Coordinates of C-alpha atoms and ligand atoms in Angstrom, one line a residue:
X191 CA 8.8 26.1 -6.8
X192 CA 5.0 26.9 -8.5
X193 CA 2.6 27.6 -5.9
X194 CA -0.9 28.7 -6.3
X195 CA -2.5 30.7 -3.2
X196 CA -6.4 29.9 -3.8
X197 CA -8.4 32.9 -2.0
X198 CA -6.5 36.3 -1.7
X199 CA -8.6 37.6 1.3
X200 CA -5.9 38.8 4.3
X201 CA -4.4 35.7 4.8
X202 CA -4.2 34.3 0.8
X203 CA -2.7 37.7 -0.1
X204 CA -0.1 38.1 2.4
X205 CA 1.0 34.6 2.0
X206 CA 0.9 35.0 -1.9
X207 CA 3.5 38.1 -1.8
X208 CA 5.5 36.6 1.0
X209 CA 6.0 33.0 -1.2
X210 CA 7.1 34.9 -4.0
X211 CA 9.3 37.4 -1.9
X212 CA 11.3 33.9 -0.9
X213 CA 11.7 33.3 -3.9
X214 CA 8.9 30.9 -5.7
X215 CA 6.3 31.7 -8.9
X216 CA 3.1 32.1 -7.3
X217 CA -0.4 32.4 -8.9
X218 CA -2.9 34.4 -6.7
X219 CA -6.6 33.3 -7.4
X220 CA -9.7 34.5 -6.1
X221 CA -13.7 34.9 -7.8
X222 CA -13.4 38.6 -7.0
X223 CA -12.2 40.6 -10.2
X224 CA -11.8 44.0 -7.9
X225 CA -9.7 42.2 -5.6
X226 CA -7.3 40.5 -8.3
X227 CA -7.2 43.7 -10.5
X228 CA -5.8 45.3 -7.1
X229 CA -3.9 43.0 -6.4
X230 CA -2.0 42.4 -9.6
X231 CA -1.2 46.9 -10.0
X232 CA 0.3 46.2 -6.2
X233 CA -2.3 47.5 -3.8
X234 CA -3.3 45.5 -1.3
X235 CA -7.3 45.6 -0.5
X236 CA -6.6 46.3 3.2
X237 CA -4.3 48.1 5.2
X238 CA -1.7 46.0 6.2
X239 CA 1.9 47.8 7.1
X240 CA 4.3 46.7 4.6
X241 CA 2.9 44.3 2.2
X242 CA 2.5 47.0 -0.8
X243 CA 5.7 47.1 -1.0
X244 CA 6.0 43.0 -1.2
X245 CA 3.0 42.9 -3.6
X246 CA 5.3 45.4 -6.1
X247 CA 8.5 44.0 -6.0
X248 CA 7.3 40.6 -7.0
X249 CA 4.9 41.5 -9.4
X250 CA 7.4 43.5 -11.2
X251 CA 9.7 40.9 -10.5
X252 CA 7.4 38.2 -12.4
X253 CA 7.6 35.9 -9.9
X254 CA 3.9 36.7 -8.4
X255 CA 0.7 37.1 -10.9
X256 CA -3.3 36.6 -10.1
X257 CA -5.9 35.0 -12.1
X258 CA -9.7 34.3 -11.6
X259 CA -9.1 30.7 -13.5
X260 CA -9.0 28.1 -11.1
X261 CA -8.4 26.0 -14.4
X262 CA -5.2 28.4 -14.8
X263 CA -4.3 27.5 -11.4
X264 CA -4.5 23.3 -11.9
X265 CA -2.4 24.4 -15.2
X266 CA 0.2 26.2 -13.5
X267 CA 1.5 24.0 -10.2
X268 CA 1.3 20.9 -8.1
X269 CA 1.3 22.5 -4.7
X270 CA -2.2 24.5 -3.8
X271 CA -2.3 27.0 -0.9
X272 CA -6.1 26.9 0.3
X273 CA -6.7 30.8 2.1
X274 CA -10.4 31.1 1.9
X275 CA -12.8 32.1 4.5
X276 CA -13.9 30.0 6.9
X277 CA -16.6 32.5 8.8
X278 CA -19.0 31.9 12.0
X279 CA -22.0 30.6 9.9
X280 CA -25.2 32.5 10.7
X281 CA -27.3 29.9 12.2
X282 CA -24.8 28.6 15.0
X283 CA -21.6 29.0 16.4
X284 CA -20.0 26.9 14.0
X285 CA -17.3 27.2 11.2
X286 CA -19.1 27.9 7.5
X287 CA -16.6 25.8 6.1
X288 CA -18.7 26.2 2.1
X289 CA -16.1 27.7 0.9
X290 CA -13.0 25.8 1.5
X291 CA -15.5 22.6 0.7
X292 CA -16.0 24.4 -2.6
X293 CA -12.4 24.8 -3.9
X294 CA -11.4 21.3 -2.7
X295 CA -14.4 20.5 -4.6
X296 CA -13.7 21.9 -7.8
X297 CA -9.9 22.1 -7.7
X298 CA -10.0 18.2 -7.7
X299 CA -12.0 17.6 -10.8
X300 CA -9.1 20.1 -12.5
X301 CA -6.2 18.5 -11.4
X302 CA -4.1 16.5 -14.5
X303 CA -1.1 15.9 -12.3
X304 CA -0.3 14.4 -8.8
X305 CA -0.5 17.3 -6.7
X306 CA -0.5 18.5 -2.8
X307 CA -2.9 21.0 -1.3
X308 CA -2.3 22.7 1.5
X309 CA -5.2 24.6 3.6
X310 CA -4.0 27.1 5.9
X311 CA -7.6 28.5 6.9
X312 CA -8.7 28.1 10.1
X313 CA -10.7 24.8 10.6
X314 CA -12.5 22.6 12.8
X315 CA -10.5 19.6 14.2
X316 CA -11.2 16.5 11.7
X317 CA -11.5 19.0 8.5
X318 CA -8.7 18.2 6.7
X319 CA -9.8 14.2 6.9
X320 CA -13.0 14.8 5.8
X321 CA -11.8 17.1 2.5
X322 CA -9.3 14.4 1.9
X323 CA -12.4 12.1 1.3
X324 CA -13.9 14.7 -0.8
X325 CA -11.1 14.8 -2.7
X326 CA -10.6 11.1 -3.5
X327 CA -14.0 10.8 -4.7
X328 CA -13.8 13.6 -7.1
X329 CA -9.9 13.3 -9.2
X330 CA -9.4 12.1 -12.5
X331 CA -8.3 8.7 -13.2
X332 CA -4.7 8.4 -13.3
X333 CA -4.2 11.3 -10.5
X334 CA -3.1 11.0 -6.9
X335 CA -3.6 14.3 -4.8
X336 CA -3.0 14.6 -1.2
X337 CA -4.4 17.3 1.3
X338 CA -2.1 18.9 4.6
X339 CA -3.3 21.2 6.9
X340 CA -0.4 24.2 7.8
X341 CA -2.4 26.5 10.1
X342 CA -1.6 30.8 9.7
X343 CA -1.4 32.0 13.0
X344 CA -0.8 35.9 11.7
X345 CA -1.2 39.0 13.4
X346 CA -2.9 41.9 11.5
X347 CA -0.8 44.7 11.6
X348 CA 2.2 42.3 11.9
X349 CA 1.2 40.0 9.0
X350 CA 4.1 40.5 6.8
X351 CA 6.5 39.9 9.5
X352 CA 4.6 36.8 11.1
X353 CA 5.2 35.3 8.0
X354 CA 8.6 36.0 7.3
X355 CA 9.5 35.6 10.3
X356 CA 7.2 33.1 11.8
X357 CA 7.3 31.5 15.9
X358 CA 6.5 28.5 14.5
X359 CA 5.4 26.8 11.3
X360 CA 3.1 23.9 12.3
X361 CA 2.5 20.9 9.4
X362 CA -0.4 17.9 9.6
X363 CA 0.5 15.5 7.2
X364 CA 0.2 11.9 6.2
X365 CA 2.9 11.0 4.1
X366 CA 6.6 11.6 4.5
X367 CA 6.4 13.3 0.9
X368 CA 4.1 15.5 2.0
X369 CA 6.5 16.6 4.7
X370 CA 9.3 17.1 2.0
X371 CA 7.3 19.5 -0.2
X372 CA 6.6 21.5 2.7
X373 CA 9.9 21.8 4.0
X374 CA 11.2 22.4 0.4
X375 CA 8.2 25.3 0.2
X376 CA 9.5 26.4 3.4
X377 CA 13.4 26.5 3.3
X378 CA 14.2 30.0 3.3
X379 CA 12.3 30.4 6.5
X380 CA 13.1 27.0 8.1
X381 CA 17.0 27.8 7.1
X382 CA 16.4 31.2 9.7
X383 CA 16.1 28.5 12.6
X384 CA 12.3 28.9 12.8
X385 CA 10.7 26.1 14.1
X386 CA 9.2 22.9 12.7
X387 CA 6.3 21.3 14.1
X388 CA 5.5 18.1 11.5
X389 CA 2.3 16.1 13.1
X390 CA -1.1 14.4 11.9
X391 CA -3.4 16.7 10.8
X392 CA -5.9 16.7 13.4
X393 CA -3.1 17.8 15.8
X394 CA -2.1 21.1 13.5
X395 CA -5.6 22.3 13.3
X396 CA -6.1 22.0 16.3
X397 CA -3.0 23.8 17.4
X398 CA -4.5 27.0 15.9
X399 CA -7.8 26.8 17.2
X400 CA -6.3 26.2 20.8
X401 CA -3.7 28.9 20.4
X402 CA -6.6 31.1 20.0
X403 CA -8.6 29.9 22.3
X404 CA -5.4 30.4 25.0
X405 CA -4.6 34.2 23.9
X406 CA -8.8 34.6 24.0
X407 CA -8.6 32.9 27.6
X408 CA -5.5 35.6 28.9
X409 CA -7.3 38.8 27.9
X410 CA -10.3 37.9 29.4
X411 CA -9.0 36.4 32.5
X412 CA -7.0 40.2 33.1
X413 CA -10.0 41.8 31.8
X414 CA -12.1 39.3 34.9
X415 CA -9.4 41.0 37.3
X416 CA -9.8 44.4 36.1
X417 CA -13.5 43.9 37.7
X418 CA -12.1 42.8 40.5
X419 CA -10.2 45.8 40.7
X420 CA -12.7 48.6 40.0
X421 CA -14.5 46.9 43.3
X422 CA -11.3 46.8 45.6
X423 CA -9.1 50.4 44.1
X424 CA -6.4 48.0 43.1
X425 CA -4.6 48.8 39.6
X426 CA -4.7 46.2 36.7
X427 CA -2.2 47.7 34.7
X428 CA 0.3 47.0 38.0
X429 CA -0.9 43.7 38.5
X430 CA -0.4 42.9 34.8
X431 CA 3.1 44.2 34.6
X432 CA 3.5 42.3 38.4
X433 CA 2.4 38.7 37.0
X434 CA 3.9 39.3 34.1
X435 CA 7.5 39.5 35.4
X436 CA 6.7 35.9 36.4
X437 CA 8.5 34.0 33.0
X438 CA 5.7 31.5 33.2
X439 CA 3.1 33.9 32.7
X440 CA 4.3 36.5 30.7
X441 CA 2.3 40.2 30.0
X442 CA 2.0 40.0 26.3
X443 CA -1.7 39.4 25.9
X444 CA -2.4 40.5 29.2
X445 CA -3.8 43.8 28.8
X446 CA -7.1 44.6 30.4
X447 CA -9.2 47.1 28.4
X448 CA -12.3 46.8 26.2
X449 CA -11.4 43.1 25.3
X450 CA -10.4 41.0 21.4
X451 CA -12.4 41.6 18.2
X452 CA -11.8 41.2 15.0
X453 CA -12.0 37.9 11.9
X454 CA -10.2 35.3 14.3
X455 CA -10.7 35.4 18.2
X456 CA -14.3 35.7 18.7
X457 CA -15.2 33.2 15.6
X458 CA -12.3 30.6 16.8
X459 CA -13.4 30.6 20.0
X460 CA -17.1 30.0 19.2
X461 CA -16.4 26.9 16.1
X462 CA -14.3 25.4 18.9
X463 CA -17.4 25.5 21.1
X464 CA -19.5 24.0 18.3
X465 CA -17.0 21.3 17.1
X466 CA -16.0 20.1 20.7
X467 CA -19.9 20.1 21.3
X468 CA -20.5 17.9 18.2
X469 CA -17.4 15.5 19.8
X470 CA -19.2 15.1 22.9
X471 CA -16.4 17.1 24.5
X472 CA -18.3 20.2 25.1
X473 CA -17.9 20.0 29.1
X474 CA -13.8 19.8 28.2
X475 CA -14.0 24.0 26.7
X476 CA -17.2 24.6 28.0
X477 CA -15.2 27.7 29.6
X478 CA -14.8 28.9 26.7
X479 CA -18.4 30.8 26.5
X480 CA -17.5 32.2 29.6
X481 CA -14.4 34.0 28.1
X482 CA -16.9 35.2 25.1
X483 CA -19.2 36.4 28.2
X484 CA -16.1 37.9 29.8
X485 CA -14.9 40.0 26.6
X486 CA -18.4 41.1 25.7
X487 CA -19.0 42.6 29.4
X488 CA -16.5 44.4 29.2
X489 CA -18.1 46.7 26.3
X490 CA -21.5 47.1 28.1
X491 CA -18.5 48.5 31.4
X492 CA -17.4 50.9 29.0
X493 CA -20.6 52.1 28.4
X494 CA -21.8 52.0 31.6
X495 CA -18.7 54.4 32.5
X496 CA -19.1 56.8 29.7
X497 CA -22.4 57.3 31.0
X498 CA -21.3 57.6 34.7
X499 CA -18.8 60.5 33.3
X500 CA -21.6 62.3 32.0
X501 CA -24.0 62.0 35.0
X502 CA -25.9 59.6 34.1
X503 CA -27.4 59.7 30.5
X504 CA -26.3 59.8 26.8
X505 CA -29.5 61.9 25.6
X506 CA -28.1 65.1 23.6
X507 CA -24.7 64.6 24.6
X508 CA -21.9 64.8 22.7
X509 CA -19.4 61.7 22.6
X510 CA -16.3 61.4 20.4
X511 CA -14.7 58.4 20.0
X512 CA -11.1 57.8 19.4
X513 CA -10.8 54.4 17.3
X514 CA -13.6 52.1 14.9
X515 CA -11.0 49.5 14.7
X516 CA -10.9 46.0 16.4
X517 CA -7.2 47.0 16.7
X518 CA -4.4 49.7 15.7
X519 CA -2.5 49.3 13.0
X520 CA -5.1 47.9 10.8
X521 CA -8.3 48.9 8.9
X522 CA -10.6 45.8 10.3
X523 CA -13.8 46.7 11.7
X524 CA -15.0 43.1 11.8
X525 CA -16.1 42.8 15.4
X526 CA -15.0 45.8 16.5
X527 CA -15.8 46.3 20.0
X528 CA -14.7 50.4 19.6
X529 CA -17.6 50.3 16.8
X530 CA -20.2 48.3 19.0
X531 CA -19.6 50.7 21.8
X532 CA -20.1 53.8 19.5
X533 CA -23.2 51.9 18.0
X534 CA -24.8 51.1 21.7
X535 CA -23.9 55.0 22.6
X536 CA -25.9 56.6 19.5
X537 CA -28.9 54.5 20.3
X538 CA -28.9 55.7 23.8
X539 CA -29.3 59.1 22.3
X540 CA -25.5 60.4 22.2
X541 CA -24.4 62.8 19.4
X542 CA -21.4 60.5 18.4
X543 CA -18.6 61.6 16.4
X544 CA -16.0 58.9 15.8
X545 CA -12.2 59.4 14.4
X546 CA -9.7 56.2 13.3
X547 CA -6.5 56.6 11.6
X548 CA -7.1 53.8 8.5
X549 CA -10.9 52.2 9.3
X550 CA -13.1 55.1 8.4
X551 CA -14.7 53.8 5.2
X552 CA -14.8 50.0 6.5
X553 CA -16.7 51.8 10.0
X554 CA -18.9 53.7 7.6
X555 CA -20.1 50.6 5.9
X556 CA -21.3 48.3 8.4
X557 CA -22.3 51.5 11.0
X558 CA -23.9 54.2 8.5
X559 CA -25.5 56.2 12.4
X560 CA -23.0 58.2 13.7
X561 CA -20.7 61.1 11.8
X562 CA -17.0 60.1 11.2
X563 CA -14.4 62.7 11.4
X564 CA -11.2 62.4 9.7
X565 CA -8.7 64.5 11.8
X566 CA -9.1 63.7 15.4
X567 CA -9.1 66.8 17.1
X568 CA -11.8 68.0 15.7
X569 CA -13.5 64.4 16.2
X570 CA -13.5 66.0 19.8
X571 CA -14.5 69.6 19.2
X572 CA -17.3 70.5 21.9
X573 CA -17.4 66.9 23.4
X574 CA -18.8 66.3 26.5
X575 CA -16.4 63.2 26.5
X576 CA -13.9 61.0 24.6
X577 CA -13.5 57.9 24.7
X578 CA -10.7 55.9 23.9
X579 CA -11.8 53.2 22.2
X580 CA -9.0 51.7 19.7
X581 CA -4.9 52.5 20.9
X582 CA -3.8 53.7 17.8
X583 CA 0.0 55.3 18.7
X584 CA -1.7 58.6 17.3
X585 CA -3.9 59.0 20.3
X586 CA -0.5 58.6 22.9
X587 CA 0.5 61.5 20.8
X588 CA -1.9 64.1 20.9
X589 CA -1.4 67.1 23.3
X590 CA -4.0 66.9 25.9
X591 CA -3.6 70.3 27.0
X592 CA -4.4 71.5 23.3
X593 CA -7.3 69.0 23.3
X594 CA -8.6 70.5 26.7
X595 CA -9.2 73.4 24.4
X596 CA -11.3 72.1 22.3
X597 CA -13.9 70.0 24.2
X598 CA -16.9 70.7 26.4
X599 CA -15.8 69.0 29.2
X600 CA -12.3 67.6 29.8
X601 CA -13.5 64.1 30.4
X602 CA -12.2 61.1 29.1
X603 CA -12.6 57.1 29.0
X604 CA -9.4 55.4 28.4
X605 CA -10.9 52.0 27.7
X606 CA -7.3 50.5 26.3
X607 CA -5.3 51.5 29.5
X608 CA -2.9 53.1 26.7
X609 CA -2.9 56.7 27.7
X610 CA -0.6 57.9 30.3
X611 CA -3.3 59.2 33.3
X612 CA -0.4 61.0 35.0
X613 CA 0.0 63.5 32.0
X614 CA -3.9 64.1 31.0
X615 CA -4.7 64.7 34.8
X616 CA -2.1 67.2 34.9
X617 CA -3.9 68.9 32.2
X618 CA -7.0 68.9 33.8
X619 CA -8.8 65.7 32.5
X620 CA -11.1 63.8 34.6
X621 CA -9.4 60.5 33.3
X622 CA -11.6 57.1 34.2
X623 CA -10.0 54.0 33.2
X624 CA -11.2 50.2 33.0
X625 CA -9.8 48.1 36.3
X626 CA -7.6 51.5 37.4
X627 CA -8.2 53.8 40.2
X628 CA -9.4 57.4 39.9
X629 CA -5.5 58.6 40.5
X630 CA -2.7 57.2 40.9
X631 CA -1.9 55.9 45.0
X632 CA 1.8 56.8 45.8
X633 CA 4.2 53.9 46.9
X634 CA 4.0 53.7 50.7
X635 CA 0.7 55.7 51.2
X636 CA -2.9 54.4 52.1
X637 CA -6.0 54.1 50.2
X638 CA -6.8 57.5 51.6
X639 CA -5.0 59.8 48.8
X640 CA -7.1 58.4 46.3
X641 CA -9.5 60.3 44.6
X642 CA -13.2 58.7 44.2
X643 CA -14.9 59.5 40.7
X644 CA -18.5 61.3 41.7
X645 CA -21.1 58.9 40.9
X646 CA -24.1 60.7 39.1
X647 CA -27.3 58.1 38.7
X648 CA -26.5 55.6 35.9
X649 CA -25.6 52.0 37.9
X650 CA -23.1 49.9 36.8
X651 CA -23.9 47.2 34.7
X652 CA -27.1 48.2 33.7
X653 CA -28.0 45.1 31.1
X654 CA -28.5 46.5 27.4
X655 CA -31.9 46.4 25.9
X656 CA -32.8 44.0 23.8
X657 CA -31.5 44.8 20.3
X658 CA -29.2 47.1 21.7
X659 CA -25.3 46.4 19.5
X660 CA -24.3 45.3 22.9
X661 CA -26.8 42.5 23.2
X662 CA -25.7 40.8 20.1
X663 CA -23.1 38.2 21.5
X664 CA -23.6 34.8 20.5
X665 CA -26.2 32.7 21.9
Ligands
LIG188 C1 -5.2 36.7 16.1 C2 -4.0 35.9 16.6 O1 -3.1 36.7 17.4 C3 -3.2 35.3 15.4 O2 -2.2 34.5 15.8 C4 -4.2 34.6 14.5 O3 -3.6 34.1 13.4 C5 -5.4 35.4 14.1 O4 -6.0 36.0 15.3 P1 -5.5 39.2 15.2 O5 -6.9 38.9 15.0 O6 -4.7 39.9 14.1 O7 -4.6 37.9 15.4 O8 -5.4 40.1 16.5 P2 -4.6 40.1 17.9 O9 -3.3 40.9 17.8 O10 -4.4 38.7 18.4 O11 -5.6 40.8 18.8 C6 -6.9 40.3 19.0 C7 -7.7 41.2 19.8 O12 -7.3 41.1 21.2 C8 -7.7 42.7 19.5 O13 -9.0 43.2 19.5 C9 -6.8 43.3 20.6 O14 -7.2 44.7 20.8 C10 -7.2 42.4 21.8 N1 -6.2 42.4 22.8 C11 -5.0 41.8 22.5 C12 -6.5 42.8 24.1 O15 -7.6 43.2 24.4 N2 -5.5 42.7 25.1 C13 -4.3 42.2 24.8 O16 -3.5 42.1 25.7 C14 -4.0 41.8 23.5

């Protein structure tokens, strides 16, 4: 089939190679000439594990090209991915939906044939009705379009794979032909035994948003228990792995640490807020700005325990930091809680030195204050402690005897509950981590074996200054 994937951003570009990889002629469009000059030598603008090598093959196969033209694109298909943006806007909590609007917009006024559009982007439930009345309004005589809603629901890091190889593909249409295409688009995939969901639009954008919503709701409700367990000793990696076992629950998604970042989670959770609000359903999710409130505590804990490791203040001490990116395995620093824990520290007067595997230049950009390092042991020369921030496998591989070496003082934060406590304490690391006790109790003996972390001035909890990067959640 011809398909055109309008927006080549992370989701657009992935689902551009991956279309073409099963097979189809795809034309990849986006306004940015840098982006589709990338695109069309085979490099992706991001760091995403795998999808060079999809971007190469099909270009040099022929079967995947990019264009600037939206003209080009109405020439060369009757089936229109939309992948733009659908950011927070920067007056509310709600979905900037400009952008999608925009292409619907202009893409209709091109069209010469009947044609189906498909928007993947995330959106706020009722979207895809209201772009179909755009639509109408705005085609040629003569030409019948029709617009579906097929939600993304990939994983950075994992992109490539989630859309091979998807849990689910979920549809919202309104016609039975609609459905067809879709499945036809989808064959390859569906013929694996993935998963069909075909519904009413409404329902598949709103299966996205409450997907995210859910996952959003799990890490803060293990990051809520962590709390609970820095009061009472109790472990919340244990807990985790206990509750998990139960099938109903399950532990993906339930690890406590410095909580979700990044372009999806934090924005999803907040349009949902907004939209339900505007429905007169606001009480319904209204729990949802608790789990925002949840997630963002749990960076102003981190730095309130960095601080406790080093007695109390920040001023003239030197902090490296082990991650800038919302996650490992990717290069995002969009809402980063590693880089608004590094930005808080600096302007508490810490001498920060931060290391990441790929999200140097993206941490650079938005945070110009502290020095970036690219090797990460000597991120930690002469610390007075590291933090880990971001659990890149890199950092589970470094020697922390050898490390030891190199700092001030063998102290770390292990904000990600990633490292193994038993090995860095046998190396002689005072090792503090988020919802776990200061060393590990043995089965069968009491509280008593376990060793309290001194408390040196600097209470918990302390609420950041106004202006402060940890005071910028959402209203
Ligand atoms: C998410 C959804 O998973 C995906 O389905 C959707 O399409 C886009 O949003 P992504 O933003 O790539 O994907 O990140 P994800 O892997 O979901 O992680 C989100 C954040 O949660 C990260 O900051 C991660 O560190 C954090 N996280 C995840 C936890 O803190 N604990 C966990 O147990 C899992």
């Amino acid at each position: 089939m011809r398909l055109t994937v309008i927006g080549t951003g992370y989701l657009g570009a992935v689902h551009a190679a991956c279309m073409a990889d099963i097979g189809h002629d795809v034309l990849g469009v986006d306004t940015d000439t840098t982006k589709i000059a990338a695109l069309a030598q085979g490099q992706a603008p991001f760091f995403e594990p795998g999808l060079p090598e999809v971007l190469t093959r099909n270009n040099r196969g022929g079967r995947l090209r990019f264009t600037t033209s939206l003209q080009e694109a109405a020439d060369f298909a009757d089936v229109h991915f939309v992948c733009v943006g659908t950011p927070q806007r920067a007056d509310s909590l709600a979905a900037d939906l400009t952008h999608v609007e925009a292409v619907v917009d202009a893409l209709a006024g091109l069209l010469t044939r009947d044609s189906l559009l498909v928007g993947k982007s995330t959106v706020p439930v009722g979207t895809t009705r209201a772009l179909a009345r755009r639509l109408a309004v705005r085609l040629r005589p003569g030409v019948k379009a029709e617009i579906a809603w097929n939600p993304e629901f990939l994983r950075e890091g994992f992109a490539v794979q989630d859309t091979f190889r998807p849990d689910r593909l979920v549809v919202g249409v309104t016609s039975p032909e609609a459905d067809r295409v879709l499945r036809e688009v989808y064959a390859p995939i569906l013929a694996a035994g993935t998963a069909y969901v075909s519904t009413d639009p409404a329902t598949a954008e709103l299966v996205k948003v409450a997907a995210n919503s859910f996952l959003a709701t799990k890490i803060s409700f293990i990051n809520a228990m962590a709390e609970v367990c820095d009061a009472t000793g109790a472990d919340v990696v244990t807990l985790a792995d206990a509750m998990g076992h139960d099938a109903r629950i399950g532990r993906r998604f339930l690890s406590a640490g410095l909580g979700f970042g990044g372009g999806c989670l934090p924005k999803d959770i907040r349009a949902f807020l907004a939209r339900a609000e505007e429905l007169k359903v606001g009480e319904a999710v209204s729990f949802l700005r608790q789990i925002d409130e949840i997630n963002h505590r749990q960076r102003r804990r981190t730095v309130d325990a960095a601080c406790q490791l080093l007695g109390g203040t920040f001023d003239g001490q030197r902090v490296a930091v082990l991650g800038a990116t919302f996650k490992p395995d990717s290069d995002d620093v969009r809402d980063s809680p590693a880089l608004a824990v590094a930005a808080e520290i600096a302007d508490r007067g810490a001498d920060v030195v931060v290391h990441d595997p790929k999200g140097l230049d993206n941490a650079r950009a938005v945070l110009p204050g502290p020095a970036y390092c690219a090797d990460a042991t000597e991120a930690c020369r002469d610390a007075d402690v590291v933090l880990h921030l971001t659990e890149w496998s890199h950092y589970r591989d470094l020697d922390p005897a050898a490390l030891a070496d190199v700092v001030r003082a063998p102290r770390i934060l292990d904000a990600r509950n990633a490292l193994d406590p038993a090995l860095w304490r046998a190396a002689g690391w005072h090792l503090r981590a988020l919802g776990r006790p200061a060393s590990v109790p043995q089965p069968g003996t009491s509280d008593a074996r376990r060793v309290t972390i001194p408390q040196r001035g600097a209470p918990e909890s302390a609420a950041p200054a106004a202006g402060s990067p940890l005071s910028r959640a959402p209203k």
